[in-house]
mmCIF file of C-alpha atoms in Angstrom:
data_model
loop_
_atom_site.group_PDB
_atom_site.id
_atom_site.type_symbol
_atom_site.label_atom_id
_atom_site.label_comp_id
_atom_site.label_asym_id
_atom_site.label_seq_id
_atom_site.Cartn_x
_atom_site.Cartn_y
_atom_site.Cartn_z
ATOM 1 C CA MET A 7 3.349 37.321 -9.508
ATOM 2 C CA ALA A 8 1.968 34.661 -11.672
ATOM 3 C CA ARG A 9 4.399 34.866 -14.496
ATOM 4 C CA ALA A 10 7.415 35.024 -11.913
ATOM 5 C CA SER A 11 6.230 31.716 -10.502
ATOM 6 C CA ASN A 12 5.629 30.120 -13.928
ATOM 7 C CA VAL A 13 9.486 30.718 -14.493
ATOM 8 C CA THR A 14 10.838 29.293 -11.606
ATOM 9 C CA LEU A 15 8.000 26.283 -12.721
ATOM 10 C CA LEU A 16 9.493 25.428 -15.887
ATOM 11 C CA VAL A 17 13.104 26.426 -14.744
ATOM 12 C CA VAL A 18 12.515 23.089 -11.610
ATOM 13 C CA LEU A 19 11.082 21.153 -14.088
ATOM 14 C CA THR A 20 13.710 22.155 -16.625
ATOM 15 C CA ALA A 21 16.644 20.936 -14.183
ATOM 16 C CA VAL A 22 14.763 18.078 -12.974
ATOM 17 C CA LEU A 23 14.268 16.561 -16.081
ATOM 18 C CA GLY A 24 18.110 17.159 -17.103
ATOM 19 C CA SER A 25 19.139 15.687 -14.106
ATOM 20 C CA MET A 26 17.317 12.239 -14.846
ATOM 21 C CA LYS A 27 19.618 9.544 -15.708
ATOM 22 C CA MET A 28 19.232 8.042 -18.826
ATOM 23 C CA THR A 29 19.242 4.612 -18.315
ATOM 24 C CA VAL A 30 18.222 1.376 -20.680
ATOM 25 C CA GLU A 31 15.881 -1.039 -19.113
ATOM 26 C CA ALA A 32 17.678 -4.839 -17.988
ATOM 27 C CA ALA A 33 16.655 -7.542 -20.114
ATOM 28 C CA ASP A 34 14.446 -11.090 -18.878
ATOM 29 C CA HIS A 35 16.115 -13.490 -20.495
ATOM 30 C CA ILE A 36 14.256 -16.764 -20.393
ATOM 31 C CA VAL A 37 16.711 -19.386 -20.426
ATOM 32 C CA GLY A 38 15.802 -22.051 -23.350
ATOM 33 C CA ASP A 39 12.595 -19.758 -24.261
ATOM 34 C CA SER A 40 9.553 -21.675 -25.000
ATOM 35 C CA THR A 41 11.816 -24.938 -23.737
ATOM 36 C CA GLY A 42 12.738 -23.762 -20.471
ATOM 37 C CA TRP A 43 15.336 -25.125 -18.084
ATOM 38 C CA LEU A 44 15.276 -29.006 -18.557
ATOM 39 C CA SER A 45 17.169 -32.063 -19.900
ATOM 40 C CA PRO A 46 17.673 -30.673 -23.545
ATOM 41 C CA PRO A 47 17.031 -32.322 -27.061
ATOM 42 C CA SER A 48 21.024 -32.026 -28.018
ATOM 43 C CA PRO A 49 23.853 -31.476 -26.052
ATOM 44 C CA ASN A 50 24.326 -27.882 -27.668
ATOM 45 C CA PHE A 51 21.057 -26.931 -27.043
ATOM 46 C CA TYR A 52 21.702 -24.052 -24.817
ATOM 47 C CA SER A 53 25.202 -22.809 -25.919
ATOM 48 C CA ILE A 54 22.986 -22.234 -29.127
ATOM 49 C CA TRP A 55 20.283 -20.529 -27.313
ATOM 50 C CA ALA A 56 23.057 -18.579 -25.836
ATOM 51 C CA SER A 57 24.788 -17.714 -28.997
ATOM 52 C CA ASP A 58 21.836 -15.534 -29.578
ATOM 53 C CA GLN A 59 21.447 -13.435 -26.531
ATOM 54 C CA THR A 60 23.014 -10.441 -25.203
ATOM 55 C CA PHE A 61 23.828 -10.357 -21.975
ATOM 56 C CA ALA A 62 24.562 -7.140 -19.359
ATOM 57 C CA VAL A 63 24.954 -7.072 -16.143
ATOM 58 C CA GLY A 64 21.303 -5.517 -14.457
ATOM 59 C CA ASP A 65 19.739 -8.556 -16.679
ATOM 60 C CA THR A 66 17.891 -11.234 -15.294
ATOM 61 C CA LEU A 67 18.127 -14.990 -16.151
ATOM 62 C CA THR A 68 14.933 -16.967 -15.543
ATOM 63 C CA PHE A 69 15.469 -20.339 -15.133
ATOM 64 C CA ASN A 70 11.784 -22.281 -15.807
ATOM 65 C CA PHE A 71 11.379 -25.975 -14.171
ATOM 66 C CA ALA A 72 9.772 -27.709 -11.882
ATOM 67 C CA THR A 73 11.013 -28.231 -8.503
ATOM 68 C CA GLY A 74 12.091 -31.382 -7.187
ATOM 69 C CA VAL A 75 12.652 -32.467 -10.929
ATOM 70 C CA HIS A 76 15.749 -29.875 -11.925
ATOM 71 C CA ASP A 77 17.787 -27.231 -10.374
ATOM 72 C CA VAL A 78 20.281 -24.625 -11.381
ATOM 73 C CA ALA A 79 23.519 -24.390 -9.831
ATOM 74 C CA ILE A 80 25.710 -21.681 -9.886
ATOM 75 C CA VAL A 81 29.041 -22.730 -10.410
ATOM 76 C CA SER A 82 33.138 -22.328 -11.720
ATOM 77 C CA LYS A 83 34.563 -22.998 -14.728
ATOM 78 C CA SER A 84 36.024 -25.843 -13.863
ATOM 79 C CA ASP A 85 32.480 -26.979 -12.140
ATOM 80 C CA TYR A 86 30.903 -26.759 -14.975
ATOM 81 C CA ASP A 87 33.389 -28.158 -17.539
ATOM 82 C CA ASN A 88 33.328 -31.230 -15.404
ATOM 83 C CA CYS A 89 30.163 -31.472 -14.118
ATOM 84 C CA ASN A 90 31.177 -31.401 -10.995
ATOM 85 C CA THR A 91 27.747 -31.496 -9.265
ATOM 86 C CA THR A 92 29.099 -30.876 -5.837
ATOM 87 C CA ALA A 93 28.347 -27.421 -5.685
ATOM 88 C CA ASN A 94 27.133 -24.931 -3.082
ATOM 89 C CA ASN A 95 25.238 -22.130 -4.976
ATOM 90 C CA VAL A 96 22.727 -24.244 -5.949
ATOM 91 C CA GLN A 97 18.637 -22.480 -6.387
ATOM 92 C CA ALA A 98 15.825 -25.785 -5.755
ATOM 93 C CA SER A 99 12.452 -24.213 -6.118
ATOM 94 C CA GLY A 100 11.665 -23.470 -9.443
ATOM 95 C CA PRO A 101 11.127 -21.324 -11.254
ATOM 96 C CA THR A 102 14.317 -19.381 -10.783
ATOM 97 C CA THR A 103 15.830 -15.679 -11.496
ATOM 98 C CA ILE A 104 19.223 -14.823 -11.592
ATOM 99 C CA THR A 105 20.402 -11.272 -11.539
ATOM 100 C CA LEU A 106 23.300 -10.336 -13.747
ATOM 101 C CA SER A 107 25.477 -8.259 -11.344
ATOM 102 C CA SER A 108 28.918 -8.917 -12.642
ATOM 103 C CA ALA A 109 30.558 -8.878 -16.129
ATOM 104 C CA GLY A 110 32.765 -11.819 -17.496
ATOM 105 C CA GLU A 111 32.237 -15.665 -17.921
ATOM 106 C CA GLN A 112 29.135 -17.319 -15.595
ATOM 107 C CA TYR A 113 28.452 -20.490 -15.323
ATOM 108 C CA TYR A 114 25.317 -23.164 -14.124
ATOM 109 C CA PHE A 115 23.928 -26.144 -14.759
ATOM 110 C CA CYS A 116 21.377 -28.689 -13.332
ATOM 111 C CA THR A 117 23.009 -31.253 -10.569
ATOM 112 C CA PHE A 118 20.553 -33.948 -10.960
ATOM 113 C CA SER A 119 21.645 -37.352 -12.164
ATOM 114 C CA ASP A 120 23.351 -36.969 -15.459
ATOM 115 C CA HIS A 121 21.566 -33.958 -16.721
ATOM 116 C CA CYS A 122 24.677 -31.634 -17.092
ATOM 117 C CA SER A 123 26.029 -34.067 -19.089
ATOM 118 C CA ARG A 124 23.299 -34.449 -21.446
ATOM 119 C CA GLY A 125 23.368 -30.639 -21.942
ATOM 120 C CA GLN A 126 21.908 -28.717 -19.128
ATOM 121 C CA LYS A 127 24.169 -26.034 -18.633
ATOM 122 C CA LEU A 128 24.513 -22.911 -19.895
ATOM 123 C CA ALA A 129 27.597 -20.424 -20.247
ATOM 124 C CA ILE A 130 27.126 -16.862 -20.783
ATOM 125 C CA THR A 131 29.588 -13.786 -21.194
ATOM 126 C CA VAL A 132 27.927 -11.100 -19.063
ATOM 127 C CA GLY A 133 29.136 -7.732 -21.034
ATOM 128 C CA GLY A 134 28.936 -4.248 -18.689
ATOM 129 C CA ASN A 135 25.675 -2.096 -17.993
ATOM 130 C CA SER A 136 25.091 0.353 -20.820
ATOM 131 C CA SER A 137 26.657 3.082 -18.745
ATOM 132 C CA SER A 138 29.705 1.456 -19.872
ATOM 133 C CA THR A 139 28.882 1.171 -23.418
ATOM 134 C CA PRO A 140 31.529 2.744 -26.167
ATOM 135 C CA THR A 141 30.698 5.862 -27.122
ATOM 136 C CA THR A 142 31.267 5.064 -30.725
ATOM 137 C CA SER A 143 29.011 2.074 -30.192
ATOM 138 C CA PRO A 144 25.538 3.157 -32.406
ATOM 139 C CA PRO A 145 22.676 3.846 -29.917
ATOM 140 C CA ASN A 146 19.894 1.148 -29.420
ATOM 141 C CA ALA A 147 16.306 1.535 -29.730
ATOM 142 C CA ALA A 148 15.762 1.716 -26.034
ATOM 143 C CA SER A 149 18.251 4.463 -25.804
ATOM 144 C CA ILE A 150 16.699 5.966 -28.805
ATOM 145 C CA THR A 151 12.769 6.597 -27.245
ATOM 146 C CA THR A 152 15.119 7.301 -23.851
ATOM 147 C CA VAL A 153 16.070 10.472 -25.114
ATOM 148 C CA PHE A 154 12.726 11.388 -27.374
ATOM 149 C CA SER A 155 10.628 10.693 -24.169
ATOM 150 C CA ALA A 156 12.687 13.420 -22.103
ATOM 151 C CA PHE A 157 12.409 15.791 -24.607
ATOM 152 C CA GLY A 158 9.105 15.093 -24.874
ATOM 153 C CA LEU A 159 8.490 15.307 -21.593
ATOM 154 C CA MET A 160 10.599 18.917 -20.848
ATOM 155 C CA PHE A 161 8.440 20.102 -24.629
ATOM 156 C CA MET A 162 5.121 19.500 -22.440
ATOM 157 C CA SER A 163 6.395 21.395 -19.399
ATOM 158 C CA MET A 164 7.442 24.772 -21.731
ATOM 159 C CA VAL A 165 4.301 24.441 -23.319
ATOM 160 C CA ILE A 166 2.334 24.180 -19.685
ATOM 161 C CA ALA A 167 4.386 26.620 -18.443
ATOM 162 C CA LEU A 168 3.161 28.915 -21.175
ATOM 163 C CA LEU A 169 -0.073 28.541 -21.252
ATOM 164 C CA LEU A 170 -0.044 29.147 -17.289
ATOM 165 C CA SER A 171 1.156 33.082 -18.350
#
């Protein structure tokens, strides 16, 4: 009787582990790294920062700024290009975290005074989430770790089931 229940436990654990969706954790991008979100030291500062990043659906952008001194507006390309600071979607409390919910071009800037025209603006390209990644691309370290973790859990379940039998 105990052997039958151990086999049942093993089958259930294997089924649960096999049905788990392998995912890669979303990244949190601290805009400007340690500099934060402020009037930049050079007009291209945020463009250079963004060029070193890879953005995907599900990732977050954290804008670190002091409330009342800066803000972050989510804007159209036209508003971004023209620093049109009459944007409606403005996050005024710092720090602000924005989840990237769709792929494509996304634009942000500070609506204070001349901050946008001095370079406090960010344009990024967001790629699809990990499930839309082509199968020909090499696996990244996070996905390899996830696969090894799943196999490790399955192996440990089998060992426990064998020890209990």
